[in-house]
PDB file of N, CA and C in Angstrom:
ATOM      1  N   LEU A   1      53.024 224.422 155.370  1.00 64.00           N
ATOM      2  CA  LEU A   1      51.634 224.312 154.954  1.00 64.00           C
ATOM      3  C   LEU A   1      50.739 223.932 156.133  1.00 64.00           C
ATOM      4  N   PHE A   2      51.162 222.956 156.927  1.00 69.00           N
ATOM      5  CA  PHE A   2      50.301 222.503 158.018  1.00 69.00           C
ATOM      6  C   PHE A   2      50.008 223.557 159.065  1.00 69.00           C
ATOM      7  N   PRO A   3      50.962 224.420 159.432  1.00 75.00           N
ATOM      8  CA  PRO A   3      50.632 225.486 160.390  1.00 75.00           C
ATOM      9  C   PRO A   3      49.505 226.389 159.903  1.00 75.00           C
ATOM     10  N   TYR A   4      49.408 226.582 158.613  1.00 80.00           N
ATOM     11  CA  TYR A   4      48.321 227.396 158.059  1.00 80.00           C
ATOM     12  C   TYR A   4      46.961 226.770 158.291  1.00 80.00           C
ATOM     13  N   MET A   5      46.921 225.458 158.312  1.00 74.00           N
ATOM     14  CA  MET A   5      45.634 224.780 158.497  1.00 74.00           C
ATOM     15  C   MET A   5      45.022 225.068 159.844  1.00 74.00           C
ATOM     16  N   THR A   6      45.839 225.090 160.868  1.00 74.00           N
ATOM     17  CA  THR A   6      45.293 225.453 162.179  1.00 74.00           C
ATOM     18  C   THR A   6      44.956 226.943 162.241  1.00 74.00           C
ATOM     19  N   LEU A   7      45.678 227.760 161.486  1.00 83.00           N
ATOM     20  CA  LEU A   7      45.336 229.182 161.407  1.00 83.00           C
ATOM     21  C   LEU A   7      43.979 229.349 160.738  1.00 83.00           C
ATOM     22  N   PHE A   8      43.734 228.635 159.628  1.00 83.00           N
ATOM     23  CA  PHE A   8      42.448 228.739 158.966  1.00 83.00           C
ATOM     24  C   PHE A   8      41.310 228.388 159.907  1.00 83.00           C
ATOM     25  N   ARG A   9      41.525 227.360 160.711  1.00 78.00           N
ATOM     26  CA  ARG A   9      40.516 226.927 161.671  1.00 78.00           C
ATOM     27  C   ARG A   9      40.261 228.033 162.693  1.00 78.00           C
ATOM     28  N   SER A  10      41.314 228.658 163.166  1.00 83.00           N
ATOM     29  CA  SER A  10      41.171 229.718 164.164  1.00 83.00           C
ATOM     30  C   SER A  10      40.475 230.942 163.591  1.00 83.00           C
ATOM     31  N   LEU A  11      40.540 231.108 162.254  1.00 90.00           N
ATOM     32  CA  LEU A  11      39.868 232.230 161.607  1.00 90.00           C
ATOM     33  C   LEU A  11      38.425 231.933 161.248  1.00 90.00           C
ATOM     34  N   GLY A  12      37.964 230.726 161.577  1.00 91.00           N
ATOM     35  CA  GLY A  12      36.568 230.388 161.409  1.00 91.00           C
ATOM     36  C   GLY A  12      36.249 229.420 160.280  1.00 91.00           C
ATOM     37  N   ALA A  13      37.281 228.840 159.646  1.00 91.00           N
ATOM     38  CA  ALA A  13      36.998 227.859 158.580  1.00 91.00           C
ATOM     39  C   ALA A  13      36.226 226.695 159.178  1.00 91.00           C
ATOM     40  N   THR A  14      35.225 226.236 158.449  1.00 94.00           N
ATOM     41  CA  THR A  14      34.414 225.109 158.909  1.00 94.00           C
ATOM     42  C   THR A  14      34.731 223.826 158.109  1.00 94.00           C
ATOM     43  N   TYR A  15      35.544 223.944 157.065  1.00 94.00           N
ATOM     44  CA  TYR A  15      36.023 222.782 156.310  1.00 94.00           C
ATOM     45  C   TYR A  15      37.230 223.214 155.506  1.00 94.00           C
ATOM     46  N   LEU A  16      37.997 222.234 155.017  1.00 93.00           N
ATOM     47  CA  LEU A  16      39.143 222.491 154.147  1.00 93.00           C
ATOM     48  C   LEU A  16      39.039 221.617 152.925  1.00 93.00           C
ATOM     49  N   THR A  17      39.598 222.094 151.819  1.00 94.00           N
ATOM     50  CA  THR A  17      39.811 221.258 150.661  1.00 94.00           C
ATOM     51  C   THR A  17      41.312 220.990 150.565  1.00 94.00           C
ATOM     52  N   ALA A  18      41.667 219.782 150.218  1.00 95.00           N
ATOM     53  CA  ALA A  18      43.075 219.407 150.146  1.00 95.00           C
ATOM     54  C   ALA A  18      43.345 218.750 148.786  1.00 95.00           C
ATOM     55  N   GLY A  19      44.388 219.243 148.118  1.00 94.00           N
ATOM     56  CA  GLY A  19      44.686 218.660 146.826  1.00 94.00           C
ATOM     57  C   GLY A  19      45.877 219.353 146.167  1.00 94.00           C
ATOM     58  N   HIS A  20      46.116 219.019 144.988  1.00 95.00           N
ATOM     59  CA  HIS A  20      45.371 218.026 144.239  1.00 95.00           C
ATOM     60  C   HIS A  20      45.904 216.625 144.572  1.00 95.00           C
ATOM     61  N   ILE A  21      44.962 215.690 144.716  1.00 97.00           N
ATOM     62  CA  ILE A  21      45.288 214.377 145.214  1.00 97.00           C
ATOM     63  C   ILE A  21      45.752 213.451 144.109  1.00 97.00           C
ATOM     64  N   TYR A  22      45.062 213.454 142.981  1.00 96.00           N
ATOM     65  CA  TYR A  22      45.373 212.609 141.841  1.00 96.00           C
ATOM     66  C   TYR A  22      45.802 213.489 140.668  1.00 96.00           C
ATOM     67  N   GLU A  23      46.403 212.870 139.651  1.00 93.00           N
ATOM     68  CA  GLU A  23      46.757 213.592 138.444  1.00 93.00           C
ATOM     69  C   GLU A  23      45.507 214.222 137.865  1.00 93.00           C
ATOM     70  N   THR A  24      45.680 215.424 137.323  1.00 88.00           N
ATOM     71  CA  THR A  24      44.547 216.110 136.737  1.00 88.00           C
ATOM     72  C   THR A  24      45.001 216.952 135.547  1.00 88.00           C
ATOM     73  N   GLY A  25      44.122 217.022 134.559  1.00 83.00           N
ATOM     74  CA  GLY A  25      44.418 217.817 133.371  1.00 83.00           C
ATOM     75  C   GLY A  25      44.461 219.315 133.671  1.00 83.00           C
ATOM     76  N   CYS A  26      43.903 219.738 134.794  1.00 83.00           N
ATOM     77  CA  CYS A  26      43.929 221.140 135.171  1.00 83.00           C
ATOM     78  C   CYS A  26      45.313 221.599 135.587  1.00 83.00           C
ATOM     79  N   LYS A  27      46.147 220.650 136.048  1.00 86.00           N
ATOM     80  CA  LYS A  27      47.506 220.958 136.486  1.00 86.00           C
ATOM     81  C   LYS A  27      48.476 219.913 135.907  1.00 86.00           C
ATOM     82  N   PRO A  28      48.622 219.887 134.584  1.00 87.00           N
ATOM     83  CA  PRO A  28      49.386 218.799 133.962  1.00 87.00           C
ATOM     84  C   PRO A  28      50.881 218.809 134.309  1.00 87.00           C
ATOM     85  N   ASP A  29      51.434 219.927 134.680  1.00 92.00           N
ATOM     86  CA  ASP A  29      52.880 219.967 134.977  1.00 92.00           C
ATOM     87  C   ASP A  29      53.197 219.905 136.466  1.00 92.00           C
ATOM     88  N   LEU A  30      52.179 219.668 137.289  1.00 93.00           N
ATOM     89  CA  LEU A  30      52.367 219.637 138.732  1.00 93.00           C
ATOM     90  C   LEU A  30      51.997 218.260 139.241  1.00 93.00           C
ATOM     91  N   PRO A  31      52.940 217.554 139.863  1.00 96.00           N
ATOM     92  CA  PRO A  31      52.619 216.190 140.368  1.00 96.00           C
ATOM     93  C   PRO A  31      51.582 216.259 141.471  1.00 96.00           C
ATOM     94  N   PRO A  32      50.734 215.231 141.550  1.00 96.00           N
ATOM     95  CA  PRO A  32      49.722 215.218 142.614  1.00 96.00           C
ATOM     96  C   PRO A  32      50.359 215.030 143.987  1.00 96.00           C
ATOM     97  N   ARG A  33      49.685 215.512 144.993  1.00 96.00           N
ATOM     98  CA  ARG A  33      50.191 215.366 146.360  1.00 96.00           C
ATOM     99  C   ARG A  33      49.913 213.980 146.925  1.00 96.00           C
ATOM    100  N   GLY A  34      48.876 213.339 146.476  1.00 97.00           N
ATOM    101  CA  GLY A  34      48.614 211.962 146.847  1.00 97.00           C
ATOM    102  C   GLY A  34      47.847 211.745 148.123  1.00 97.00           C
ATOM    103  N   LEU A  35      47.557 210.474 148.353  1.00 98.00           N
ATOM    104  CA  LEU A  35      46.725 210.079 149.489  1.00 98.00           C
ATOM    105  C   LEU A  35      47.429 210.245 150.833  1.00 98.00           C
ATOM    106  N   ASN A  36      48.752 210.096 150.848  1.00 97.00           N
ATOM    107  CA  ASN A  36      49.478 210.287 152.111  1.00 97.00           C
ATOM    108  C   ASN A  36      49.351 211.734 152.575  1.00 97.00           C
ATOM    109  N   PHE A  37      49.437 212.670 151.638  1.00 96.00           N
ATOM    110  CA  PHE A  37      49.232 214.105 151.963  1.00 96.00           C
ATOM    111  C   PHE A  37      47.840 214.305 152.538  1.00 96.00           C
ATOM    112  N   LEU A  38      46.855 213.728 151.883  1.00 97.00           N
ATOM    113  CA  LEU A  38      45.470 213.859 152.323  1.00 97.00           C
ATOM    114  C   LEU A  38      45.311 213.332 153.741  1.00 97.00           C
ATOM    115  N   LYS A  39      45.903 212.163 153.986  1.00 97.00           N
ATOM    116  CA  LYS A  39      45.821 211.558 155.320  1.00 97.00           C
ATOM    117  C   LYS A  39      46.459 212.468 156.385  1.00 97.00           C
ATOM    118  N   GLU A  40      47.624 213.041 156.059  1.00 94.00           N
ATOM    119  CA  GLU A  40      48.272 213.951 157.011  1.00 94.00           C
ATOM    120  C   GLU A  40      47.419 215.154 157.319  1.00 94.00           C
ATOM    121  N   VAL A  41      46.815 215.719 156.298  1.00 93.00           N
ATOM    122  CA  VAL A  41      45.927 216.888 156.498  1.00 93.00           C
ATOM    123  C   VAL A  41      44.785 216.518 157.426  1.00 93.00           C
ATOM    124  N   CYS A  42      44.174 215.385 157.142  1.00 94.00           N
ATOM    125  CA  CYS A  42      43.021 214.953 157.953  1.00 94.00           C
ATOM    126  C   CYS A  42      43.396 214.719 159.403  1.00 94.00           C
ATOM    127  N   GLN A  43      44.624 214.306 159.641  1.00 93.00           N
ATOM    128  CA  GLN A  43      45.050 214.043 161.021  1.00 93.00           C
ATOM    129  C   GLN A  43      45.403 215.311 161.776  1.00 93.00           C
ATOM    130  N   VAL A  44      45.729 216.380 161.042  1.00 86.00           N
ATOM    131  CA  VAL A  44      46.156 217.619 161.677  1.00 86.00           C
ATOM    132  C   VAL A  44      44.981 218.529 162.110  1.00 86.00           C
ATOM    133  N   VAL A  45      43.915 218.495 161.374  1.00 87.00           N
ATOM    134  CA  VAL A  45      42.797 219.410 161.639  1.00 87.00           C
ATOM    135  C   VAL A  45      41.603 218.681 162.258  1.00 87.00           C
ATOM    136  N   ASP A  46      40.760 219.442 162.917  1.00 88.00           N
ATOM    137  CA  ASP A  46      39.582 218.887 163.559  1.00 88.00           C
ATOM    138  C   ASP A  46      38.285 219.304 162.872  1.00 88.00           C
ATOM    139  N   ILE A  47      38.422 219.721 161.613  1.00 92.00           N
ATOM    140  CA  ILE A  47      37.257 220.078 160.797  1.00 92.00           C
ATOM    141  C   ILE A  47      37.239 219.187 159.554  1.00 92.00           C
ATOM    142  N   PRO A  48      36.105 219.035 158.887  1.00 96.00           N
ATOM    143  CA  PRO A  48      36.031 218.154 157.738  1.00 96.00           C
ATOM    144  C   PRO A  48      36.994 218.589 156.624  1.00 96.00           C
ATOM    145  N   VAL A  49      37.570 217.594 155.985  1.00 96.00           N
ATOM    146  CA  VAL A  49      38.475 217.814 154.838  1.00 96.00           C
ATOM    147  C   VAL A  49      37.854 217.149 153.626  1.00 96.00           C
ATOM    148  N   TYR A  50      37.879 217.850 152.512  1.00 97.00           N
ATOM    149  CA  TYR A  50      37.367 217.330 151.240  1.00 97.00           C
ATOM    150  C   TYR A  50      38.509 217.283 150.241  1.00 97.00           C
ATOM    151  N   ALA A  51      38.680 216.124 149.635  1.00 98.00           N
ATOM    152  CA  ALA A  51      39.741 215.939 148.639  1.00 98.00           C
ATOM    153  C   ALA A  51      39.325 216.606 147.332  1.00 98.00           C
ATOM    154  N   ILE A  52      40.294 217.125 146.609  1.00 96.00           N
ATOM    155  CA  ILE A  52      40.059 217.757 145.322  1.00 96.00           C
ATOM    156  C   ILE A  52      41.255 217.466 144.408  1.00 96.00           C
ATOM    157  N   GLY A  53      40.981 217.380 143.127  1.00 94.00           N
ATOM    158  CA  GLY A  53      42.040 217.207 142.139  1.00 94.00           C
ATOM    159  C   GLY A  53      42.090 215.793 141.575  1.00 94.00           C
ATOM    160  N   GLY A  54      41.621 215.645 140.346  1.00 94.00           N
ATOM    161  CA  GLY A  54      41.681 214.371 139.676  1.00 94.00           C
ATOM    162  C   GLY A  54      40.668 213.370 140.175  1.00 94.00           C
ATOM    163  N   ILE A  55      39.634 213.830 140.864  1.00 95.00           N
ATOM    164  CA  ILE A  55      38.646 212.947 141.440  1.00 95.00           C
ATOM    165  C   ILE A  55      37.668 212.534 140.341  1.00 95.00           C
ATOM    166  N   ARG A  56      37.424 211.249 140.291  1.00 92.00           N
ATOM    167  CA  ARG A  56      36.477 210.684 139.320  1.00 92.00           C
ATOM    168  C   ARG A  56      35.337 210.005 140.054  1.00 92.00           C
ATOM    169  N   LEU A  57      34.242 209.758 139.329  1.00 89.00           N
ATOM    170  CA  LEU A  57      33.090 209.096 139.921  1.00 89.00           C
ATOM    171  C   LEU A  57      33.326 207.598 139.931  1.00 89.00           C
ATOM    172  N   GLU A  58      34.273 207.161 140.751  1.00 92.00           N
ATOM    173  CA  GLU A  58      34.615 205.750 140.865  1.00 92.00           C
ATOM    174  C   GLU A  58      34.580 205.337 142.328  1.00 92.00           C
ATOM    175  N   LYS A  59      33.922 204.227 142.609  1.00 95.00           N
ATOM    176  CA  LYS A  59      33.779 203.767 143.996  1.00 95.00           C
ATOM    177  C   LYS A  59      35.144 203.549 144.629  1.00 95.00           C
ATOM    178  N   GLN A  60      36.098 202.974 143.908  1.00 96.00           N
ATOM    179  CA  GLN A  60      37.406 202.646 144.480  1.00 96.00           C
ATOM    180  C   GLN A  60      38.118 203.953 144.914  1.00 96.00           C
ATOM    181  N   GLN A  61      38.069 204.949 144.056  1.00 96.00           N
ATOM    182  CA  GLN A  61      38.756 206.206 144.361  1.00 96.00           C
ATOM    183  C   GLN A  61      38.113 206.902 145.574  1.00 96.00           C
ATOM    184  N   ILE A  62      36.803 206.917 145.613  1.00 96.00           N
ATOM    185  CA  ILE A  62      36.098 207.532 146.736  1.00 96.00           C
ATOM    186  C   ILE A  62      36.404 206.771 148.006  1.00 96.00           C
ATOM    187  N   ALA A  63      36.487 205.444 147.938  1.00 97.00           N
ATOM    188  CA  ALA A  63      36.830 204.643 149.104  1.00 97.00           C
ATOM    189  C   ALA A  63      38.235 204.969 149.570  1.00 97.00           C
ATOM    190  N   GLU A  64      39.180 205.172 148.673  1.00 98.00           N
ATOM    191  CA  GLU A  64      40.570 205.546 149.054  1.00 98.00           C
ATOM    192  C   GLU A  64      40.577 206.880 149.786  1.00 98.00           C
ATOM    193  N   ILE A  65      39.813 207.814 149.285  1.00 98.00           N
ATOM    194  CA  ILE A  65      39.739 209.159 149.874  1.00 98.00           C
ATOM    195  C   ILE A  65      39.162 209.067 151.282  1.00 98.00           C
ATOM    196  N   GLN A  66      38.091 208.305 151.448  1.00 98.00           N
ATOM    197  CA  GLN A  66      37.482 208.156 152.761  1.00 98.00           C
ATOM    198  C   GLN A  66      38.406 207.419 153.727  1.00 98.00           C
ATOM    199  N   LYS A  67      39.102 206.427 153.217  1.00 98.00           N
ATOM    200  CA  LYS A  67      40.032 205.668 154.062  1.00 98.00           C
ATOM    201  C   LYS A  67      41.148 206.587 154.575  1.00 98.00           C
ATOM    202  N   ALA A  68      41.531 207.578 153.744  1.00 98.00           N
ATOM    203  CA  ALA A  68      42.553 208.546 154.161  1.00 98.00           C
ATOM    204  C   ALA A  68      42.035 209.511 155.226  1.00 98.00           C
ATOM    205  N   GLY A  69      40.742 209.501 155.465  1.00 98.00           N
ATOM    206  CA  GLY A  69      40.152 210.342 156.510  1.00 98.00           C
ATOM    207  C   GLY A  69      39.331 211.506 156.029  1.00 98.00           C
ATOM    208  N   ALA A  70      39.206 211.674 154.711  1.00 98.00           N
ATOM    209  CA  ALA A  70      38.449 212.810 154.187  1.00 98.00           C
ATOM    210  C   ALA A  70      36.952 212.562 154.345  1.00 98.00           C
ATOM    211  N   ARG A  71      36.243 213.638 154.561  1.00 98.00           N
ATOM    212  CA  ARG A  71      34.759 213.561 154.677  1.00 98.00           C
ATOM    213  C   ARG A  71      34.132 213.265 153.337  1.00 98.00           C
ATOM    214  N   GLY A  72      34.763 213.781 152.267  1.00 97.00           N
ATOM    215  CA  GLY A  72      34.223 213.594 150.951  1.00 97.00           C
ATOM    216  C   GLY A  72      35.172 214.129 149.884  1.00 97.00           C
ATOM    217  N   ALA A  73      34.629 214.349 148.685  1.00 97.00           N
ATOM    218  CA  ALA A  73      35.470 214.792 147.567  1.00 97.00           C
ATOM    219  C   ALA A  73      34.760 215.854 146.757  1.00 97.00           C
ATOM    220  N   CYS A  74      35.545 216.657 146.109  1.00 95.00           N
ATOM    221  CA  CYS A  74      35.059 217.701 145.196  1.00 95.00           C
ATOM    222  C   CYS A  74      35.405 217.236 143.786  1.00 95.00           C
ATOM    223  N   ILE A  75      34.410 217.227 142.936  1.00 92.00           N
ATOM    224  CA  ILE A  75      34.587 216.751 141.566  1.00 92.00           C
ATOM    225  C   ILE A  75      34.279 217.908 140.628  1.00 92.00           C
ATOM    226  N   MET A  76      35.259 218.222 139.776  1.00 86.00           N
ATOM    227  CA  MET A  76      35.060 219.337 138.832  1.00 86.00           C
ATOM    228  C   MET A  76      35.179 218.872 137.396  1.00 86.00           C
ATOM    229  N   SER A  77      36.363 218.503 136.959  1.00 81.00           N
ATOM    230  CA  SER A  77      36.631 218.173 135.568  1.00 81.00           C
ATOM    231  C   SER A  77      35.722 217.063 135.077  1.00 81.00           C
ATOM    232  N   GLU A  78      35.539 216.036 135.905  1.00 82.00           N
ATOM    233  CA  GLU A  78      34.711 214.882 135.546  1.00 82.00           C
ATOM    234  C   GLU A  78      33.293 215.341 135.223  1.00 82.00           C
ATOM    235  N   LEU A  79      32.784 216.282 135.970  1.00 81.00           N
ATOM    236  CA  LEU A  79      31.413 216.778 135.737  1.00 81.00           C
ATOM    237  C   LEU A  79      31.339 217.719 134.546  1.00 81.00           C
ATOM    238  N   MET A  80      32.428 218.463 134.320  1.00 80.00           N
ATOM    239  CA  MET A  80      32.433 219.393 133.178  1.00 80.00           C
ATOM    240  C   MET A  80      32.434 218.636 131.840  1.00 80.00           C
ATOM    241  N   LYS A  81      32.937 217.416 131.861  1.00 80.00           N
ATOM    242  CA  LYS A  81      32.953 216.591 130.636  1.00 80.00           C
ATOM    243  C   LYS A  81      31.564 216.246 130.157  1.00 80.00           C
ATOM    244  N   ILE A  82      30.608 216.136 131.095  1.00 80.00           N
ATOM    245  CA  ILE A  82      29.262 215.689 130.720  1.00 80.00           C
ATOM    246  C   ILE A  82      28.296 216.840 130.468  1.00 80.00           C
ATOM    247  N   SER A  83      28.748 218.074 130.703  1.00 65.00           N
ATOM    248  CA  SER A  83      27.805 219.198 130.485  1.00 65.00           C
ATOM    249  C   SER A  83      28.020 219.839 129.135  1.00 65.00           C
TER     250      SER A  83
END
């Protein structure tokens, strides 16, 4: 997986999404990759990384994501619940 990340960069990618980081109803049978995975991705590439998967609007979770090195997070399911 990690060799592809440098390939994406060489093809012109300006950011990456990495996930799924937390448990999510979108992928109930697939275990999350977790914060260690996110940290590894952030250390391998020199472009911004955004966490995705099971992200909620919680300060603690966003802080964990940023501590792992991600620039930010993508929130989908949490926002779909309110629309």
